[in-house]
């Protein structure tokens, strides 16, 4: 690895060069584009991000679950360099190329289910979700889409409608797309009658709402993140997803798993649905698929994917050859380095430390997630009242010590951890130590 796997702080965070660049950003870039941590990046690799002041930060964010294989992963770099020298774009809809087909073959093979599948490639996660909706409507001839509380599916018009949280995603951006219906999430920590009742009662509410307010025969698809990402790493109560998917199948409703954040080894399996033994009709993928290059996809049952009329799907850049080459390098890395195993290892290191932290600090109301997608939810001790102020304080203390950590959650009170799957144990340990110290000084 060309970047030394060591945390180094040579200035305060952010340093003077970052601060200068940030002033340029403010003058040149729309204020609508936010910044979590204004350190400007020069290089990155493994579990380290190097900034323009020479600081080396520990990465517990992986560019929001994207560089699971690490930044500038060798197989990704090699394939991208070769591809970019051969050709950069022809448009797959005009004159196609093998790399696109090879990515679809790989994703068809790796996603849950042994049935015949097809895929289509796009650029962003939101675009994949938009297309999953188009495909579901076209294949079923039905208009309605059901989404969940705390869901996040993107920032385009259709996906804003599917996303639950107003601020900052939807505020003042309406009106939104129609025929979207929302149902409660089986969120164990916040289930009113307690986590033990969550799966049963959430399932009963789900079926009752779809029946009474939508009508099964009007419903094209239900879309669910098998572990909710931006909503706060909410793991649905065990059994809920499988029952819901079965009920959908019984009513001709497609089950769409949005695996954009959970997919490609992140949760310790290739896809998070596997842990529930659920085979979705359609799966959306992005983020981890291509080691940092923009690529996304929809994969699903052949008869559903092929129900769309010829030319009905696509876009100028979807499945760009350089992004496809990166995806082939990223997937090869995940297989060769057993990154599903690496995600499980990360959980075995982090979860006990997070649990111990929760013992010490009653503000940590819940520890949850799976694999290298773990989170803690901060509340007023003893209850479920969110504590976003403490969350912000802890994350700020982490940043100051050179740990890139992210928040999430509908109430802004979740600290989430998404290290690159190739991070070493020493950095993992040091990152956890920084988090523990941040609680000691903030809580
Ligand atoms: N779905 C999920 C589950 C996501 O986590 C995200 C991104 N955070 C999206 C969709 C949207 O992806 P993108 O930002 O690439 O449009």
mmCIF file of N, CA, C and O in Angstrom, residues 146-148 183-186 199-200 202-208 210 219 221-226 228 236-258 273 276 278-281:
data_model
loop_
_atom_site.group_PDB
_atom_site.id
_atom_site.type_symbol
_atom_site.label_atom_id
_atom_site.label_comp_id
_atom_site.label_asym_id
_atom_site.label_seq_id
_atom_site.Cartn_x
_atom_site.Cartn_y
_atom_site.Cartn_z
ATOM 1 N N UNK A 146 -44.418 1.416 -2.193
ATOM 2 C CA UNK A 146 -44.453 1.539 -0.735
ATOM 3 C C UNK A 146 -43.027 1.637 -0.196
ATOM 4 O O UNK A 146 -42.164 0.824 -0.556
ATOM 5 N N UNK A 147 -42.796 2.652 0.627
ATOM 6 C CA UNK A 147 -41.483 2.839 1.260
ATOM 7 C C UNK A 147 -41.679 2.974 2.768
ATOM 8 O O UNK A 147 -42.812 3.108 3.240
ATOM 9 N N UNK A 148 -40.579 2.970 3.505
ATOM 10 C CA UNK A 148 -40.642 2.886 4.965
ATOM 11 C C UNK A 148 -40.249 4.191 5.658
ATOM 12 O O UNK A 148 -39.508 5.006 5.103
ATOM 13 N N UNK A 183 -44.934 3.376 5.206
ATOM 14 C CA UNK A 183 -45.371 2.494 6.295
ATOM 15 C C UNK A 183 -44.302 2.495 7.400
ATOM 16 O O UNK A 183 -43.144 2.841 7.142
ATOM 17 N N UNK A 184 -44.676 2.088 8.617
ATOM 18 C CA UNK A 184 -43.698 2.089 9.711
ATOM 19 C C UNK A 184 -42.591 1.068 9.490
ATOM 20 O O UNK A 184 -42.825 0.019 8.909
ATOM 21 N N UNK A 185 -41.415 1.420 9.949
ATOM 22 C CA UNK A 185 -40.279 0.497 9.888
ATOM 23 C C UNK A 185 -40.269 -0.369 11.148
ATOM 24 O O UNK A 185 -40.567 0.132 12.245
ATOM 25 N N UNK A 186 -39.900 -1.612 11.009
ATOM 26 C CA UNK A 186 -39.759 -2.511 12.168
ATOM 27 C C UNK A 186 -38.448 -2.173 12.883
ATOM 28 O O UNK A 186 -37.430 -2.831 12.706
ATOM 29 N N UNK A 199 -41.475 -7.206 15.281
ATOM 30 C CA UNK A 199 -41.642 -7.872 13.982
ATOM 31 C C UNK A 199 -43.124 -8.154 13.712
ATOM 32 O O UNK A 199 -43.633 -7.835 12.627
ATOM 33 N N UNK A 200 -43.824 -8.702 14.677
ATOM 34 C CA UNK A 200 -45.236 -9.069 14.483
ATOM 35 C C UNK A 200 -46.102 -7.854 14.241
ATOM 36 O O UNK A 200 -46.905 -7.813 13.316
ATOM 37 N N UNK A 202 -45.204 -4.754 13.414
ATOM 38 C CA UNK A 202 -44.843 -3.992 12.204
ATOM 39 C C UNK A 202 -45.390 -4.697 10.965
ATOM 40 O O UNK A 202 -45.867 -4.043 10.034
ATOM 41 N N UNK A 203 -45.341 -6.030 10.969
ATOM 42 C CA UNK A 203 -45.879 -6.776 9.828
ATOM 43 C C UNK A 203 -47.397 -6.559 9.729
ATOM 44 O O UNK A 203 -47.932 -6.315 8.641
ATOM 45 N N UNK A 204 -48.080 -6.613 10.856
ATOM 46 C CA UNK A 204 -49.539 -6.411 10.858
ATOM 47 C C UNK A 204 -49.885 -5.002 10.364
ATOM 48 O O UNK A 204 -50.807 -4.827 9.559
ATOM 49 N N UNK A 205 -49.131 -4.006 10.813
ATOM 50 C CA UNK A 205 -49.403 -2.631 10.356
ATOM 51 C C UNK A 205 -49.128 -2.476 8.870
ATOM 52 O O UNK A 205 -49.866 -1.805 8.146
ATOM 53 N N UNK A 206 -48.049 -3.116 8.433
ATOM 54 C CA UNK A 206 -47.678 -3.045 7.022
ATOM 55 C C UNK A 206 -48.802 -3.588 6.136
ATOM 56 O O UNK A 206 -49.281 -2.921 5.215
ATOM 57 N N UNK A 207 -49.262 -4.799 6.432
ATOM 58 C CA UNK A 207 -50.293 -5.422 5.578
ATOM 59 C C UNK A 207 -51.593 -4.632 5.659
ATOM 60 O O UNK A 207 -52.263 -4.433 4.644
ATOM 61 N N UNK A 208 -51.898 -4.153 6.854
ATOM 62 C CA UNK A 208 -53.149 -3.423 7.027
ATOM 63 C C UNK A 208 -53.118 -2.096 6.253
ATOM 64 O O UNK A 208 -54.079 -1.740 5.565
ATOM 65 N N UNK A 210 -51.164 -1.289 3.626
ATOM 66 C CA UNK A 210 -51.134 -1.508 2.168
ATOM 67 C C UNK A 210 -52.530 -1.899 1.688
ATOM 68 O O UNK A 210 -53.011 -1.416 0.655
ATOM 69 N N UNK A 219 -50.454 -1.957 -6.184
ATOM 70 C CA UNK A 219 -49.111 -1.800 -5.640
ATOM 71 C C UNK A 219 -48.075 -2.531 -6.513
ATOM 72 O O UNK A 219 -48.116 -3.753 -6.650
ATOM 73 N N UNK A 221 -44.581 -2.241 -6.109
ATOM 74 C CA UNK A 221 -43.389 -2.695 -5.382
ATOM 75 C C UNK A 221 -43.328 -2.116 -3.984
ATOM 76 O O UNK A 221 -43.866 -1.044 -3.705
ATOM 77 N N UNK A 222 -42.644 -2.848 -3.132
ATOM 78 C CA UNK A 222 -42.246 -2.356 -1.814
ATOM 79 C C UNK A 222 -40.730 -2.240 -1.857
ATOM 80 O O UNK A 222 -40.046 -3.186 -2.285
ATOM 81 N N UNK A 223 -40.209 -1.093 -1.468
ATOM 82 C CA UNK A 223 -38.744 -0.909 -1.478
ATOM 83 C C UNK A 223 -38.246 -0.749 -0.041
ATOM 84 O O UNK A 223 -38.810 0.014 0.747
ATOM 85 N N UNK A 224 -37.202 -1.511 0.274
ATOM 86 C CA UNK A 224 -36.674 -1.528 1.646
ATOM 87 C C UNK A 224 -35.158 -1.642 1.606
ATOM 88 O O UNK A 224 -34.608 -2.423 0.823
ATOM 89 N N UNK A 225 -34.499 -0.888 2.478
ATOM 90 C CA UNK A 225 -33.069 -1.123 2.719
ATOM 91 C C UNK A 225 -32.983 -2.237 3.774
ATOM 92 O O UNK A 225 -33.505 -2.057 4.873
ATOM 93 N N UNK A 226 -32.327 -3.348 3.474
ATOM 94 C CA UNK A 226 -32.302 -4.449 4.445
ATOM 95 C C UNK A 226 -31.633 -4.070 5.765
ATOM 96 O O UNK A 226 -31.963 -4.654 6.801
ATOM 97 N N UNK A 228 -31.187 -0.095 7.187
ATOM 98 C CA UNK A 228 -31.322 1.283 6.717
ATOM 99 C C UNK A 228 -30.020 2.047 6.930
ATOM 100 O O UNK A 228 -29.408 1.958 8.001
ATOM 101 N N UNK A 236 -33.909 -4.190 10.730
ATOM 102 C CA UNK A 236 -35.300 -4.583 10.971
ATOM 103 C C UNK A 236 -35.368 -5.761 11.940
ATOM 104 O O UNK A 236 -34.483 -6.618 11.949
ATOM 105 N N UNK A 237 -36.424 -5.786 12.756
ATOM 106 C CA UNK A 237 -36.602 -6.886 13.720
ATOM 107 C C UNK A 237 -36.525 -8.214 12.968
ATOM 108 O O UNK A 237 -37.075 -8.339 11.873
ATOM 109 N N UNK A 238 -35.823 -9.207 13.542
ATOM 110 C CA UNK A 238 -35.625 -10.481 12.848
ATOM 111 C C UNK A 238 -36.948 -11.092 12.388
ATOM 112 O O UNK A 238 -37.913 -11.115 13.147
ATOM 113 N N UNK A 239 -36.967 -11.545 11.153
ATOM 114 C CA UNK A 239 -38.166 -12.186 10.609
ATOM 115 C C UNK A 239 -39.072 -11.243 9.846
ATOM 116 O O UNK A 239 -39.848 -11.667 8.992
ATOM 117 N N UNK A 240 -38.960 -9.930 10.120
ATOM 118 C CA UNK A 240 -39.870 -8.976 9.471
ATOM 119 C C UNK A 240 -39.694 -8.972 7.945
ATOM 120 O O UNK A 240 -40.671 -9.042 7.204
ATOM 121 N N UNK A 241 -38.462 -8.901 7.501
ATOM 122 C CA UNK A 241 -38.216 -8.766 6.059
ATOM 123 C C UNK A 241 -38.717 -10.017 5.316
ATOM 124 O O UNK A 241 -39.371 -9.908 4.271
ATOM 125 N N UNK A 242 -38.441 -11.181 5.874
ATOM 126 C CA UNK A 242 -38.846 -12.421 5.203
ATOM 127 C C UNK A 242 -40.368 -12.523 5.113
ATOM 128 O O UNK A 242 -40.916 -12.872 4.057
ATOM 129 N N UNK A 243 -41.074 -12.174 6.182
ATOM 130 C CA UNK A 243 -42.543 -12.250 6.153
ATOM 131 C C UNK A 243 -43.120 -11.242 5.171
ATOM 132 O O UNK A 243 -44.066 -11.525 4.434
ATOM 133 N N UNK A 244 -42.535 -10.054 5.185
ATOM 134 C CA UNK A 244 -43.011 -9.002 4.297
ATOM 135 C C UNK A 244 -42.799 -9.406 2.831
ATOM 136 O O UNK A 244 -43.702 -9.275 2.007
ATOM 137 N N UNK A 245 -41.614 -9.963 2.544
ATOM 138 C CA UNK A 245 -41.318 -10.360 1.156
ATOM 139 C C UNK A 245 -42.253 -11.483 0.706
ATOM 140 O O UNK A 245 -42.718 -11.491 -0.449
ATOM 141 N N UNK A 246 -42.556 -12.390 1.608
ATOM 142 C CA UNK A 246 -43.449 -13.499 1.260
ATOM 143 C C UNK A 246 -44.862 -12.980 0.981
ATOM 144 O O UNK A 246 -45.522 -13.387 0.020
ATOM 145 N N UNK A 247 -45.304 -12.063 1.827
ATOM 146 C CA UNK A 247 -46.639 -11.478 1.643
ATOM 147 C C UNK A 247 -46.712 -10.731 0.298
ATOM 148 O O UNK A 247 -47.695 -10.837 -0.429
ATOM 149 N N UNK A 248 -45.648 -10.013 -0.028
ATOM 150 C CA UNK A 248 -45.599 -9.301 -1.319
ATOM 151 C C UNK A 248 -45.748 -10.293 -2.467
ATOM 152 O O UNK A 248 -46.546 -10.080 -3.391
ATOM 153 N N UNK A 249 -44.977 -11.396 -2.390
ATOM 154 C CA UNK A 249 -45.017 -12.397 -3.460
ATOM 155 C C UNK A 249 -46.435 -12.943 -3.613
ATOM 156 O O UNK A 249 -46.933 -13.129 -4.741
ATOM 157 N N UNK A 250 -47.112 -13.164 -2.502
ATOM 158 C CA UNK A 250 -48.485 -13.689 -2.548
ATOM 159 C C UNK A 250 -49.452 -12.730 -3.238
ATOM 160 O O UNK A 250 -50.513 -13.141 -3.687
ATOM 161 N N UNK A 251 -49.105 -11.449 -3.265
ATOM 162 C CA UNK A 251 -50.012 -10.451 -3.845
ATOM 163 C C UNK A 251 -49.491 -9.852 -5.147
ATOM 164 O O UNK A 251 -49.966 -8.811 -5.586
ATOM 165 N N UNK A 252 -48.501 -10.490 -5.730
ATOM 166 C CA UNK A 252 -47.979 -9.996 -7.011
ATOM 167 C C UNK A 252 -47.253 -8.665 -6.891
ATOM 168 O O UNK A 252 -47.100 -7.930 -7.869
ATOM 169 N N UNK A 253 -46.827 -8.324 -5.666
ATOM 170 C CA UNK A 253 -46.099 -7.069 -5.424
ATOM 171 C C UNK A 253 -44.608 -7.396 -5.428
ATOM 172 O O UNK A 253 -44.186 -8.354 -4.775
ATOM 173 N N UNK A 254 -43.822 -6.611 -6.138
ATOM 174 C CA UNK A 254 -42.388 -6.897 -6.209
ATOM 175 C C UNK A 254 -41.693 -6.395 -4.948
ATOM 176 O O UNK A 254 -42.014 -5.320 -4.432
ATOM 177 N N UNK A 255 -40.736 -7.171 -4.476
ATOM 178 C CA UNK A 255 -39.923 -6.729 -3.342
ATOM 179 C C UNK A 255 -38.582 -6.233 -3.880
ATOM 180 O O UNK A 255 -37.813 -6.994 -4.470
ATOM 181 N N UNK A 256 -38.346 -4.939 -3.710
ATOM 182 C CA UNK A 256 -37.098 -4.320 -4.158
ATOM 183 C C UNK A 256 -36.201 -4.100 -2.944
ATOM 184 O O UNK A 256 -36.574 -3.377 -2.019
ATOM 185 N N UNK A 257 -35.026 -4.720 -2.930
ATOM 186 C CA UNK A 257 -34.063 -4.480 -1.850
ATOM 187 C C UNK A 257 -33.093 -3.410 -2.319
ATOM 188 O O UNK A 257 -32.404 -3.582 -3.333
ATOM 189 N N UNK A 258 -33.078 -2.280 -1.605
ATOM 190 C CA UNK A 258 -32.094 -1.240 -1.905
ATOM 191 C C UNK A 258 -30.822 -1.596 -1.127
ATOM 192 O O UNK A 258 -30.716 -1.323 0.065
ATOM 193 N N UNK A 273 -29.485 -9.030 2.428
ATOM 194 C CA UNK A 273 -30.683 -9.881 2.412
ATOM 195 C C UNK A 273 -30.365 -11.330 2.732
ATOM 196 O O UNK A 273 -31.226 -12.070 3.194
ATOM 197 N N UNK A 276 -31.130 -12.785 6.109
ATOM 198 C CA UNK A 276 -32.545 -13.043 6.391
ATOM 199 C C UNK A 276 -33.077 -14.179 5.517
ATOM 200 O O UNK A 276 -34.267 -14.509 5.589
ATOM 201 N N UNK A 278 -33.610 -13.994 2.373
ATOM 202 C CA UNK A 278 -34.618 -13.412 1.485
ATOM 203 C C UNK A 278 -34.038 -13.206 0.086
ATOM 204 O O UNK A 278 -32.914 -12.724 -0.061
ATOM 205 N N UNK A 279 -34.820 -13.572 -0.922
ATOM 206 C CA UNK A 279 -34.410 -13.366 -2.313
ATOM 207 C C UNK A 279 -35.307 -12.276 -2.917
ATOM 208 O O UNK A 279 -36.476 -12.515 -3.197
ATOM 209 N N UNK A 280 -34.765 -11.064 -3.092
ATOM 210 C CA UNK A 280 -35.584 -9.981 -3.640
ATOM 211 C C UNK A 280 -35.873 -10.191 -5.127
ATOM 212 O O UNK A 280 -35.131 -10.894 -5.813
ATOM 213 N N UNK A 281 -36.962 -9.557 -5.604
ATOM 214 C CA UNK A 281 -37.258 -9.596 -7.045
ATOM 215 C C UNK A 281 -36.313 -8.675 -7.798
ATOM 216 O O UNK A 281 -35.877 -8.986 -8.894
#
